Amino acid sequence: MHKECITELRRMKVLKTVCKALAVSLAALLAISPLGACKSSNQAQSQASGQTSKGAEEIKPVKLKAFMSDPGFQAKNYGNDPQSKEIIKKTGVTLNIEIPASNGDEKAQLMLVSGNYPDIMWINSGTTFEKYVMGNALQQVDTMAKQYGYYDNIFGESIPMSVWKYWIRNDHYYGVPNWTSEDGFGAVGEAFNLRNDIYKKLGSPKITTIDDFYNYLVDVKKLNLKQNGQAVIPFGVNYGTGRDVLNTIATVANIWGSQDYFMRSLDAKDKKVKFLLEDPNVLKAVKFLNKMYVNGLMPSDVITMDANKRNEAFSTGVYSTWLTSFWDLWTADSVLKSKNKDMYYKAVATPEGNPGTKANLGGYNRIGTVLISVTKNCKDTAAAMRFINFVLGKEGQMLDFWGTEGETYTMVDGKPQFKKGVYESKLADWWGYGAKTGIRYWDFIPTQKYNYERTVEAPDRQADRKIAQNAGWDAAPLISIYIDSTTEAGIANANIEGALPDELTSIILSKDPSKIDSMYDTLVKKMKQLGSDKLDKAWTDYYLNQLKVTA
């Protein structure tokens, strides 16, 4: 555990023993804090676990502006669904949420440059988050948590310190990570997902190597199948935009045994982190995707479609195969099964790029990749922290994952249990049913601790999850790496991150495979001109330090 974290936990234990004696003095002290007015000491203690005490003073309504980085986020009309109504009731906070039309990182960085960023932000980890930290644009979550009495809930009860230590910056924490998983459940989902009915039609062939997989797609194309009057497309990949493009290509490279994430390639044996293009398997990944495109197995549309169009494509069933997280296809499966019980997507074991070498795909992400931050522009930090504490606490988590007790679930032997049809209805109409019941509608700061999939997941989905886990690897050390954006390495990192996605995409969409090698060599040289050589040492130094901290 990080030594600052240990020191802090010890200090908090001492404070607890004298809390009652200092209650009056503490309340007076906090009242004049620049972070804003705070509740009484007794009320703060009652709120530490995400609850609101019966004797608490009336909470005044507050409107805060917020920004979500995910352009595919579809929840809307905050305050109209059961979940957000209850959040407003318990915290007094109403959010006016802005969702970007396309690239969320670009929008967030423009906000930072202009200084016109909102009260609360959901920021992607990586360059964007680090720029906000270095730009002194974010409040210290730990400082506010201690001030308002929420420290124990946020740092330990809801998110363990084993996760928090990956996110320490300058001895403080500037964002609350989402989708954390202490035991690894739900931390990885990438898989090759085949449409079951087509797979059966071809005799359920054994797919062991990447060549087997390619040949399978060729056979799918030869069938000349139609879906809703449209020719079935053999292969689709959740390509994304911006940094997501780099992670997609890195994931494909992992089929040949690599452990790549985003722009980073892990050499665990030599304990080094290298620039992505230094991994020879990345060129194999680029050639593989180009081969799919040139031979008519993957259209260029799959590269350019946004999140909404991709979700529509999932549900039409027009693609015979998707390389994406298996849970991305849950709603599509419900729609397709309603037409044909054998029509749904199922994961298959990841084909090996190098026969005999374990194929990897997505890395385990147990520490989160989006951080919820309170900015320096926040006009009411007390309200912002009250909101964070509630949605992160048990009551807020149960509200998000299970809905309303008595309406969508009941307690049986001390454990929540969905009422009949709730789980199926949610999967069949993700956003519509979410708006109706509040279940998984906003997912403000979800943690895997209360995820209903732990108890109600159907057998076929359990099988898909196991397949994804078998191809997983621990990506936490790579996900959490950061370097000072004002250093030479930091500047190079930002410049390369901005240029590399489009450069790689142009190679993948080349119509002449014979030019791939030369185009790739040119790209490597171009990235070196932008400073890629400076990244290896900076990343490796941070990685080695993290190994010491997390040992």
PDB file of N, CA and C in Angstrom, residues 60-154:
ATOM      1  N   LYS A  60     -31.205  21.709   0.766  1.00  0.00           N
ATOM      2  CA  LYS A  60     -31.666  22.684  -0.209  1.00  0.00           C
ATOM      3  C   LYS A  60     -31.331  22.208  -1.621  1.00  0.00           C
ATOM      4  N   PRO A  61     -32.234  22.403  -2.572  1.00  0.00           N
ATOM      5  CA  PRO A  61     -31.969  21.974  -3.953  1.00  0.00           C
ATOM      6  C   PRO A  61     -30.835  22.759  -4.595  1.00  0.00           C
ATOM      7  N   VAL A  62     -30.003  22.049  -5.345  1.00  0.00           N
ATOM      8  CA  VAL A  62     -28.865  22.658  -6.023  1.00  0.00           C
ATOM      9  C   VAL A  62     -28.825  22.141  -7.456  1.00  0.00           C
ATOM     10  N   LYS A  63     -28.553  23.010  -8.391  1.00  0.00           N
ATOM     11  CA  LYS A  63     -28.397  22.610  -9.784  1.00  0.00           C
ATOM     12  C   LYS A  63     -26.924  22.712 -10.162  1.00  0.00           C
ATOM     13  N   LEU A  64     -26.382  21.618 -10.640  1.00  0.00           N
ATOM     14  CA  LEU A  64     -24.988  21.582 -11.052  1.00  0.00           C
ATOM     15  C   LEU A  64     -24.878  21.193 -12.525  1.00  0.00           C
ATOM     16  N   LYS A  65     -23.907  21.774 -13.196  1.00  0.00           N
ATOM     17  CA  LYS A  65     -23.641  21.407 -14.579  1.00  0.00           C
ATOM     18  C   LYS A  65     -22.658  20.240 -14.602  1.00  0.00           C
ATOM     19  N   ALA A  66     -22.871  19.304 -15.533  1.00  0.00           N
ATOM     20  CA  ALA A  66     -22.028  18.117 -15.608  1.00  0.00           C
ATOM     21  C   ALA A  66     -21.689  17.802 -17.059  1.00  0.00           C
ATOM     22  N   PHE A  67     -20.612  17.032 -17.244  1.00  0.00           N
ATOM     23  CA  PHE A  67     -20.177  16.618 -18.583  1.00  0.00           C
ATOM     24  C   PHE A  67     -19.839  15.136 -18.566  1.00  0.00           C
ATOM     25  N   MET A  68     -20.437  14.396 -19.499  1.00  0.00           N
ATOM     26  CA  MET A  68     -20.140  12.976 -19.694  1.00  0.00           C
ATOM     27  C   MET A  68     -19.265  12.823 -20.935  1.00  0.00           C
ATOM     28  N   SER A  69     -18.146  12.112 -20.826  1.00  0.00           N
ATOM     29  CA  SER A  69     -17.237  11.981 -21.968  1.00  0.00           C
ATOM     30  C   SER A  69     -17.733  11.013 -23.037  1.00  0.00           C
ATOM     31  N   ASP A  70     -18.635  10.106 -22.665  1.00  0.00           N
ATOM     32  CA  ASP A  70     -19.083   9.044 -23.573  1.00  0.00           C
ATOM     33  C   ASP A  70     -20.173   9.554 -24.521  1.00  0.00           C
ATOM     34  N   PRO A  71     -19.875   9.667 -25.831  1.00  0.00           N
ATOM     35  CA  PRO A  71     -20.892  10.145 -26.774  1.00  0.00           C
ATOM     36  C   PRO A  71     -22.028   9.151 -26.974  1.00  0.00           C
ATOM     37  N   GLY A  72     -21.824   7.902 -26.553  1.00  0.00           N
ATOM     38  CA  GLY A  72     -22.871   6.892 -26.703  1.00  0.00           C
ATOM     39  C   GLY A  72     -23.837   6.830 -25.536  1.00  0.00           C
ATOM     40  N   PHE A  73     -23.642   7.691 -24.551  1.00  0.00           N
ATOM     41  CA  PHE A  73     -24.507   7.692 -23.373  1.00  0.00           C
ATOM     42  C   PHE A  73     -25.903   8.177 -23.772  1.00  0.00           C
ATOM     43  N   GLN A  74     -26.930   7.387 -23.451  1.00  0.00           N
ATOM     44  CA  GLN A  74     -28.269   7.697 -23.951  1.00  0.00           C
ATOM     45  C   GLN A  74     -29.295   8.065 -22.885  1.00  0.00           C
ATOM     46  N   ALA A  75     -28.913   8.023 -21.607  1.00  0.00           N
ATOM     47  CA  ALA A  75     -29.857   8.432 -20.560  1.00  0.00           C
ATOM     48  C   ALA A  75     -30.157   9.923 -20.717  1.00  0.00           C
ATOM     49  N   LYS A  76     -31.388  10.308 -20.461  1.00  0.00           N
ATOM     50  CA  LYS A  76     -31.766  11.708 -20.617  1.00  0.00           C
ATOM     51  C   LYS A  76     -32.901  12.062 -19.663  1.00  0.00           C
ATOM     52  N   ASN A  77     -33.200  13.362 -19.617  1.00  0.00           N
ATOM     53  CA  ASN A  77     -34.288  13.885 -18.770  1.00  0.00           C
ATOM     54  C   ASN A  77     -34.055  13.553 -17.306  1.00  0.00           C
ATOM     55  N   TYR A  78     -32.904  13.991 -16.799  1.00  0.00           N
ATOM     56  CA  TYR A  78     -32.570  13.774 -15.395  1.00  0.00           C
ATOM     57  C   TYR A  78     -33.666  14.360 -14.509  1.00  0.00           C
ATOM     58  N   GLY A  79     -34.153  13.528 -13.598  1.00  0.00           N
ATOM     59  CA  GLY A  79     -35.218  13.955 -12.688  1.00  0.00           C
ATOM     60  C   GLY A  79     -36.553  13.330 -13.015  1.00  0.00           C
ATOM     61  N   ASN A  80     -36.638  12.641 -14.168  1.00  0.00           N
ATOM     62  CA  ASN A  80     -37.915  12.030 -14.580  1.00  0.00           C
ATOM     63  C   ASN A  80     -37.995  10.536 -14.259  1.00  0.00           C
ATOM     64  N   ASP A  81     -36.857   9.872 -14.103  1.00  0.00           N
ATOM     65  CA  ASP A  81     -36.849   8.426 -13.846  1.00  0.00           C
ATOM     66  C   ASP A  81     -36.721   8.173 -12.339  1.00  0.00           C
ATOM     67  N   PRO A  82     -37.071   6.970 -11.882  1.00  0.00           N
ATOM     68  CA  PRO A  82     -37.031   6.661 -10.447  1.00  0.00           C
ATOM     69  C   PRO A  82     -35.658   6.842  -9.809  1.00  0.00           C
ATOM     70  N   GLN A  83     -34.582   6.505 -10.537  1.00  0.00           N
ATOM     71  CA  GLN A  83     -33.253   6.615  -9.939  1.00  0.00           C
ATOM     72  C   GLN A  83     -32.875   8.063  -9.671  1.00  0.00           C
ATOM     73  N   SER A  84     -32.974   8.907 -10.683  1.00  0.00           N
ATOM     74  CA  SER A  84     -32.565  10.301 -10.492  1.00  0.00           C
ATOM     75  C   SER A  84     -33.511  11.046  -9.559  1.00  0.00           C
ATOM     76  N   LYS A  85     -34.781  10.657  -9.525  1.00  0.00           N
ATOM     77  CA  LYS A  85     -35.713  11.273  -8.573  1.00  0.00           C
ATOM     78  C   LYS A  85     -35.266  11.016  -7.142  1.00  0.00           C
ATOM     79  N   GLU A  86     -34.849   9.779  -6.881  1.00  0.00           N
ATOM     80  CA  GLU A  86     -34.415   9.424  -5.534  1.00  0.00           C
ATOM     81  C   GLU A  86     -33.098  10.119  -5.186  1.00  0.00           C
ATOM     82  N   ILE A  87     -32.216  10.264  -6.168  1.00  0.00           N
ATOM     83  CA  ILE A  87     -30.949  10.962  -5.935  1.00  0.00           C
ATOM     84  C   ILE A  87     -31.220  12.416  -5.562  1.00  0.00           C
ATOM     85  N   ILE A  88     -32.129  13.043  -6.276  1.00  0.00           N
ATOM     86  CA  ILE A  88     -32.487  14.435  -5.979  1.00  0.00           C
ATOM     87  C   ILE A  88     -33.082  14.534  -4.581  1.00  0.00           C
ATOM     88  N   LYS A  89     -33.952  13.581  -4.234  1.00  0.00           N
ATOM     89  CA  LYS A  89     -34.592  13.568  -2.923  1.00  0.00           C
ATOM     90  C   LYS A  89     -33.567  13.457  -1.803  1.00  0.00           C
ATOM     91  N   LYS A  90     -32.559  12.596  -1.991  1.00  0.00           N
ATOM     92  CA  LYS A  90     -31.581  12.338  -0.940  1.00  0.00           C
ATOM     93  C   LYS A  90     -30.427  13.340  -0.909  1.00  0.00           C
ATOM     94  N   THR A  91     -30.122  13.955  -2.038  1.00  0.00           N
ATOM     95  CA  THR A  91     -28.959  14.851  -2.087  1.00  0.00           C
ATOM     96  C   THR A  91     -29.301  16.302  -2.408  1.00  0.00           C
ATOM     97  N   GLY A  92     -30.482  16.510  -2.997  1.00  0.00           N
ATOM     98  CA  GLY A  92     -30.861  17.851  -3.418  1.00  0.00           C
ATOM     99  C   GLY A  92     -30.221  18.279  -4.717  1.00  0.00           C
ATOM    100  N   VAL A  93     -29.453  17.392  -5.342  1.00  0.00           N
ATOM    101  CA  VAL A  93     -28.675  17.759  -6.529  1.00  0.00           C
ATOM    102  C   VAL A  93     -29.394  17.380  -7.825  1.00  0.00           C
ATOM    103  N   THR A  94     -29.622  18.373  -8.660  1.00  0.00           N
ATOM    104  CA  THR A  94     -30.119  18.160 -10.014  1.00  0.00           C
ATOM    105  C   THR A  94     -28.978  18.447 -10.983  1.00  0.00           C
ATOM    106  N   LEU A  95     -28.760  17.554 -11.921  1.00  0.00           N
ATOM    107  CA  LEU A  95     -27.671  17.721 -12.876  1.00  0.00           C
ATOM    108  C   LEU A  95     -28.183  18.154 -14.240  1.00  0.00           C
ATOM    109  N   ASN A  96     -27.504  19.122 -14.811  1.00  0.00           N
ATOM    110  CA  ASN A  96     -27.728  19.509 -16.204  1.00  0.00           C
ATOM    111  C   ASN A  96     -26.558  18.922 -16.987  1.00  0.00           C
ATOM    112  N   ILE A  97     -26.802  17.790 -17.662  1.00  0.00           N
ATOM    113  CA  ILE A  97     -25.710  16.995 -18.224  1.00  0.00           C
ATOM    114  C   ILE A  97     -25.500  17.263 -19.714  1.00  0.00           C
ATOM    115  N   GLU A  98     -24.247  17.544 -20.068  1.00  0.00           N
ATOM    116  CA  GLU A  98     -23.869  17.712 -21.475  1.00  0.00           C
ATOM    117  C   GLU A  98     -23.185  16.441 -21.957  1.00  0.00           C
ATOM    118  N   ILE A  99     -23.622  15.948 -23.113  1.00  0.00           N
ATOM    119  CA  ILE A  99     -23.024  14.767 -23.717  1.00  0.00           C
ATOM    120  C   ILE A  99     -22.462  15.163 -25.086  1.00  0.00           C
ATOM    121  N   PRO A 100     -21.196  14.867 -25.373  1.00  0.00           N
ATOM    122  CA  PRO A 100     -20.600  15.290 -26.640  1.00  0.00           C
ATOM    123  C   PRO A 100     -21.204  14.550 -27.829  1.00  0.00           C
ATOM    124  N   ALA A 101     -21.201  15.204 -28.970  1.00  0.00           N
ATOM    125  CA  ALA A 101     -21.742  14.588 -30.181  1.00  0.00           C
ATOM    126  C   ALA A 101     -20.801  13.520 -30.726  1.00  0.00           C
ATOM    127  N   SER A 102     -19.488  13.694 -30.488  1.00  0.00           N
ATOM    128  CA  SER A 102     -18.539  12.706 -31.004  1.00  0.00           C
ATOM    129  C   SER A 102     -17.442  12.455 -29.979  1.00  0.00           C
ATOM    130  N   ASN A 103     -16.235  12.924 -30.238  1.00  0.00           N
ATOM    131  CA  ASN A 103     -15.084  12.615 -29.401  1.00  0.00           C
ATOM    132  C   ASN A 103     -15.133  13.381 -28.076  1.00  0.00           C
ATOM    133  N   GLY A 104     -15.335  12.649 -26.977  1.00  0.00           N
ATOM    134  CA  GLY A 104     -15.452  13.286 -25.673  1.00  0.00           C
ATOM    135  C   GLY A 104     -14.153  13.879 -25.171  1.00  0.00           C
ATOM    136  N   ASP A 105     -13.025  13.243 -25.506  1.00  0.00           N
ATOM    137  CA  ASP A 105     -11.728  13.766 -25.071  1.00  0.00           C
ATOM    138  C   ASP A 105     -11.440  15.119 -25.711  1.00  0.00           C
ATOM    139  N   GLU A 106     -11.730  15.233 -26.993  1.00  0.00           N
ATOM    140  CA  GLU A 106     -11.496  16.503 -27.683  1.00  0.00           C
ATOM    141  C   GLU A 106     -12.334  17.615 -27.064  1.00  0.00           C
ATOM    142  N   LYS A 107     -13.599  17.315 -26.788  1.00  0.00           N
ATOM    143  CA  LYS A 107     -14.488  18.308 -26.190  1.00  0.00           C
ATOM    144  C   LYS A 107     -13.989  18.717 -24.807  1.00  0.00           C
ATOM    145  N   ALA A 108     -13.599  17.748 -24.007  1.00  0.00           N
ATOM    146  CA  ALA A 108     -13.126  18.038 -22.650  1.00  0.00           C
ATOM    147  C   ALA A 108     -11.852  18.889 -22.679  1.00  0.00           C
ATOM    148  N   GLN A 109     -10.966  18.593 -23.616  1.00  0.00           N
ATOM    149  CA  GLN A 109      -9.724  19.361 -23.689  1.00  0.00           C
ATOM    150  C   GLN A 109      -9.969  20.785 -24.172  1.00  0.00           C
ATOM    151  N   LEU A 110     -10.948  20.973 -25.040  1.00  0.00           N
ATOM    152  CA  LEU A 110     -11.323  22.327 -25.454  1.00  0.00           C
ATOM    153  C   LEU A 110     -11.892  23.112 -24.279  1.00  0.00           C
ATOM    154  N   MET A 111     -12.675  22.429 -23.456  1.00  0.00           N
ATOM    155  CA  MET A 111     -13.218  23.075 -22.255  1.00  0.00           C
ATOM    156  C   MET A 111     -12.090  23.537 -21.338  1.00  0.00           C
ATOM    157  N   LEU A 112     -11.068  22.677 -21.198  1.00  0.00           N
ATOM    158  CA  LEU A 112      -9.953  23.014 -20.320  1.00  0.00           C
ATOM    159  C   LEU A 112      -9.202  24.235 -20.825  1.00  0.00           C
ATOM    160  N   VAL A 113      -8.958  24.276 -22.123  1.00  0.00           N
ATOM    161  CA  VAL A 113      -8.232  25.402 -22.711  1.00  0.00           C
ATOM    162  C   VAL A 113      -8.995  26.709 -22.511  1.00  0.00           C
ATOM    163  N   SER A 114     -10.303  26.648 -22.682  1.00  0.00           N
ATOM    164  CA  SER A 114     -11.124  27.854 -22.551  1.00  0.00           C
ATOM    165  C   SER A 114     -11.418  28.204 -21.100  1.00  0.00           C
ATOM    166  N   GLY A 115     -11.243  27.221 -20.206  1.00  0.00           N
ATOM    167  CA  GLY A 115     -11.581  27.446 -18.806  1.00  0.00           C
ATOM    168  C   GLY A 115     -13.062  27.315 -18.525  1.00  0.00           C
ATOM    169  N   ASN A 116     -13.819  26.950 -19.556  1.00  0.00           N
ATOM    170  CA  ASN A 116     -15.275  26.862 -19.439  1.00  0.00           C
ATOM    171  C   ASN A 116     -15.713  25.412 -19.242  1.00  0.00           C
ATOM    172  N   TYR A 117     -15.329  24.840 -18.122  1.00  0.00           N
ATOM    173  CA  TYR A 117     -15.729  23.476 -17.816  1.00  0.00           C
ATOM    174  C   TYR A 117     -16.747  23.503 -16.670  1.00  0.00           C
ATOM    175  N   PRO A 118     -17.591  22.479 -16.574  1.00  0.00           N
ATOM    176  CA  PRO A 118     -18.703  22.498 -15.621  1.00  0.00           C
ATOM    177  C   PRO A 118     -18.304  22.121 -14.196  1.00  0.00           C
ATOM    178  N   ASP A 119     -19.319  21.984 -13.315  1.00  0.00           N
ATOM    179  CA  ASP A 119     -19.078  21.674 -11.904  1.00  0.00           C
ATOM    180  C   ASP A 119     -18.499  20.275 -11.707  1.00  0.00           C
ATOM    181  N   ILE A 120     -19.101  19.293 -12.389  1.00  0.00           N
ATOM    182  CA  ILE A 120     -18.691  17.893 -12.255  1.00  0.00           C
ATOM    183  C   ILE A 120     -18.416  17.333 -13.651  1.00  0.00           C
ATOM    184  N   MET A 121     -17.378  16.496 -13.763  1.00  0.00           N
ATOM    185  CA  MET A 121     -17.040  15.914 -15.051  1.00  0.00           C
ATOM    186  C   MET A 121     -16.745  14.428 -14.923  1.00  0.00           C
ATOM    187  N   TRP A 122     -17.182  13.655 -15.904  1.00  0.00           N
ATOM    188  CA  TRP A 122     -16.798  12.264 -16.067  1.00  0.00           C
ATOM    189  C   TRP A 122     -15.699  12.278 -17.133  1.00  0.00           C
ATOM    190  N   ILE A 123     -14.444  12.116 -16.717  1.00  0.00           N
ATOM    191  CA  ILE A 123     -13.293  12.315 -17.594  1.00  0.00           C
ATOM    192  C   ILE A 123     -12.593  10.986 -17.863  1.00  0.00           C
ATOM    193  N   ASN A 124     -12.270  10.726 -19.121  1.00  0.00           N
ATOM    194  CA  ASN A 124     -11.510   9.519 -19.466  1.00  0.00           C
ATOM    195  C   ASN A 124     -10.115   9.602 -18.870  1.00  0.00           C
ATOM    196  N   SER A 125      -9.654   8.476 -18.312  1.00  0.00           N
ATOM    197  CA  SER A 125      -8.281   8.444 -17.810  1.00  0.00           C
ATOM    198  C   SER A 125      -7.326   8.599 -18.987  1.00  0.00           C
ATOM    199  N   GLY A 126      -6.095   8.927 -18.676  1.00  0.00           N
ATOM    200  CA  GLY A 126      -5.123   9.142 -19.733  1.00  0.00           C
ATOM    201  C   GLY A 126      -4.825  10.620 -19.888  1.00  0.00           C
ATOM    202  N   THR A 127      -4.496  11.009 -21.108  1.00  0.00           N
ATOM    203  CA  THR A 127      -4.038  12.371 -21.365  1.00  0.00           C
ATOM    204  C   THR A 127      -5.026  13.430 -20.889  1.00  0.00           C
ATOM    205  N   THR A 128      -6.316  13.234 -21.155  1.00  0.00           N
ATOM    206  CA  THR A 128      -7.299  14.259 -20.795  1.00  0.00           C
ATOM    207  C   THR A 128      -7.346  14.474 -19.290  1.00  0.00           C
ATOM    208  N   PHE A 129      -7.453  13.388 -18.536  1.00  0.00           N
ATOM    209  CA  PHE A 129      -7.499  13.513 -17.079  1.00  0.00           C
ATOM    210  C   PHE A 129      -6.221  14.144 -16.544  1.00  0.00           C
ATOM    211  N   GLU A 130      -5.072  13.697 -17.060  1.00  0.00           N
ATOM    212  CA  GLU A 130      -3.798  14.227 -16.559  1.00  0.00           C
ATOM    213  C   GLU A 130      -3.653  15.715 -16.872  1.00  0.00           C
ATOM    214  N   LYS A 131      -4.171  16.161 -18.009  1.00  0.00           N
ATOM    215  CA  LYS A 131      -4.117  17.587 -18.341  1.00  0.00           C
ATOM    216  C   LYS A 131      -4.946  18.399 -17.351  1.00  0.00           C
ATOM    217  N   TYR A 132      -6.083  17.852 -16.947  1.00  0.00           N
ATOM    218  CA  TYR A 132      -6.914  18.563 -15.966  1.00  0.00           C
ATOM    219  C   TYR A 132      -6.208  18.625 -14.616  1.00  0.00           C
ATOM    220  N   VAL A 133      -5.523  17.548 -14.246  1.00  0.00           N
ATOM    221  CA  VAL A 133      -4.787  17.548 -12.981  1.00  0.00           C
ATOM    222  C   VAL A 133      -3.650  18.564 -13.034  1.00  0.00           C
ATOM    223  N   MET A 134      -2.846  18.487 -14.086  1.00  0.00           N
ATOM    224  CA  MET A 134      -1.699  19.389 -14.217  1.00  0.00           C
ATOM    225  C   MET A 134      -2.136  20.833 -14.410  1.00  0.00           C
ATOM    226  N   GLY A 135      -3.329  21.016 -14.978  1.00  0.00           N
ATOM    227  CA  GLY A 135      -3.850  22.363 -15.184  1.00  0.00           C
ATOM    228  C   GLY A 135      -4.508  22.952 -13.947  1.00  0.00           C
ATOM    229  N   ASN A 136      -4.415  22.232 -12.833  1.00  0.00           N
ATOM    230  CA  ASN A 136      -4.976  22.695 -11.562  1.00  0.00           C
ATOM    231  C   ASN A 136      -6.466  23.012 -11.696  1.00  0.00           C
ATOM    232  N   ALA A 137      -7.159  22.174 -12.468  1.00  0.00           N
ATOM    233  CA  ALA A 137      -8.579  22.419 -12.734  1.00  0.00           C
ATOM    234  C   ALA A 137      -9.504  21.585 -11.844  1.00  0.00           C
ATOM    235  N   LEU A 138      -8.919  20.641 -11.075  1.00  0.00           N
ATOM    236  CA  LEU A 138      -9.750  19.725 -10.300  1.00  0.00           C
ATOM    237  C   LEU A 138      -9.541  19.878  -8.804  1.00  0.00           C
ATOM    238  N   GLN A 139     -10.621  19.668  -8.051  1.00  0.00           N
ATOM    239  CA  GLN A 139     -10.541  19.671  -6.596  1.00  0.00           C
ATOM    240  C   GLN A 139      -9.944  18.353  -6.112  1.00  0.00           C
ATOM    241  N   GLN A 140      -9.370  18.357  -4.933  1.00  0.00           N
ATOM    242  CA  GLN A 140      -8.827  17.150  -4.319  1.00  0.00           C
ATOM    243  C   GLN A 140      -9.960  16.390  -3.639  1.00  0.00           C
ATOM    244  N   VAL A 141     -10.267  15.206  -4.155  1.00  0.00           N
ATOM    245  CA  VAL A 141     -11.381  14.428  -3.624  1.00  0.00           C
ATOM    246  C   VAL A 141     -11.142  14.044  -2.169  1.00  0.00           C
ATOM    247  N   ASP A 142      -9.915  13.639  -1.840  1.00  0.00           N
ATOM    248  CA  ASP A 142      -9.623  13.219  -0.470  1.00  0.00           C
ATOM    249  C   ASP A 142      -9.774  14.361   0.523  1.00  0.00           C
ATOM    250  N   THR A 143      -9.352  15.552   0.124  1.00  0.00           N
ATOM    251  CA  THR A 143      -9.483  16.710   1.008  1.00  0.00           C
ATOM    252  C   THR A 143     -10.951  17.027   1.276  1.00  0.00           C
ATOM    253  N   MET A 144     -11.756  17.019   0.219  1.00  0.00           N
ATOM    254  CA  MET A 144     -13.184  17.301   0.398  1.00  0.00           C
ATOM    255  C   MET A 144     -13.883  16.185   1.169  1.00  0.00           C
ATOM    256  N   ALA A 145     -13.484  14.940   0.902  1.00  0.00           N
ATOM    257  CA  ALA A 145     -14.110  13.806   1.590  1.00  0.00           C
ATOM    258  C   ALA A 145     -13.882  13.895   3.092  1.00  0.00           C
ATOM    259  N   LYS A 146     -12.685  14.295   3.499  1.00  0.00           N
ATOM    260  CA  LYS A 146     -12.404  14.459   4.919  1.00  0.00           C
ATOM    261  C   LYS A 146     -13.183  15.644   5.483  1.00  0.00           C
ATOM    262  N   GLN A 147     -13.271  16.706   4.714  1.00  0.00           N
ATOM    263  CA  GLN A 147     -13.941  17.906   5.195  1.00  0.00           C
ATOM    264  C   GLN A 147     -15.436  17.668   5.431  1.00  0.00           C
ATOM    265  N   TYR A 148     -16.059  16.938   4.539  1.00  0.00           N
ATOM    266  CA  TYR A 148     -17.506  16.749   4.630  1.00  0.00           C
ATOM    267  C   TYR A 148     -17.923  15.447   5.316  1.00  0.00           C
ATOM    268  N   GLY A 149     -16.949  14.693   5.825  1.00  0.00           N
ATOM    269  CA  GLY A 149     -17.277  13.500   6.591  1.00  0.00           C
ATOM    270  C   GLY A 149     -17.558  12.258   5.776  1.00  0.00           C
ATOM    271  N   TYR A 150     -17.064  12.197   4.528  1.00  0.00           N
ATOM    272  CA  TYR A 150     -17.366  11.065   3.648  1.00  0.00           C
ATOM    273  C   TYR A 150     -16.156  10.164   3.403  1.00  0.00           C
ATOM    274  N   TYR A 151     -15.058  10.425   4.096  1.00  0.00           N
ATOM    275  CA  TYR A 151     -13.811   9.752   3.757  1.00  0.00           C
ATOM    276  C   TYR A 151     -13.910   8.229   3.861  1.00  0.00           C
ATOM    277  N   ASP A 152     -14.479   7.736   4.955  1.00  0.00           N
ATOM    278  CA  ASP A 152     -14.509   6.288   5.162  1.00  0.00           C
ATOM    279  C   ASP A 152     -15.310   5.571   4.086  1.00  0.00           C
ATOM    280  N   ASN A 153     -16.412   6.173   3.659  1.00  0.00           N
ATOM    281  CA  ASN A 153     -17.237   5.542   2.618  1.00  0.00           C
ATOM    282  C   ASN A 153     -16.507   5.511   1.283  1.00  0.00           C
ATOM    283  N   ILE A 154     -15.939   6.652   0.904  1.00  0.00           N
ATOM    284  CA  ILE A 154     -15.313   6.760  -0.416  1.00  0.00           C
ATOM    285  C   ILE A 154     -13.975   6.031  -0.461  1.00  0.00           C
TER     286      ILE A 154
END
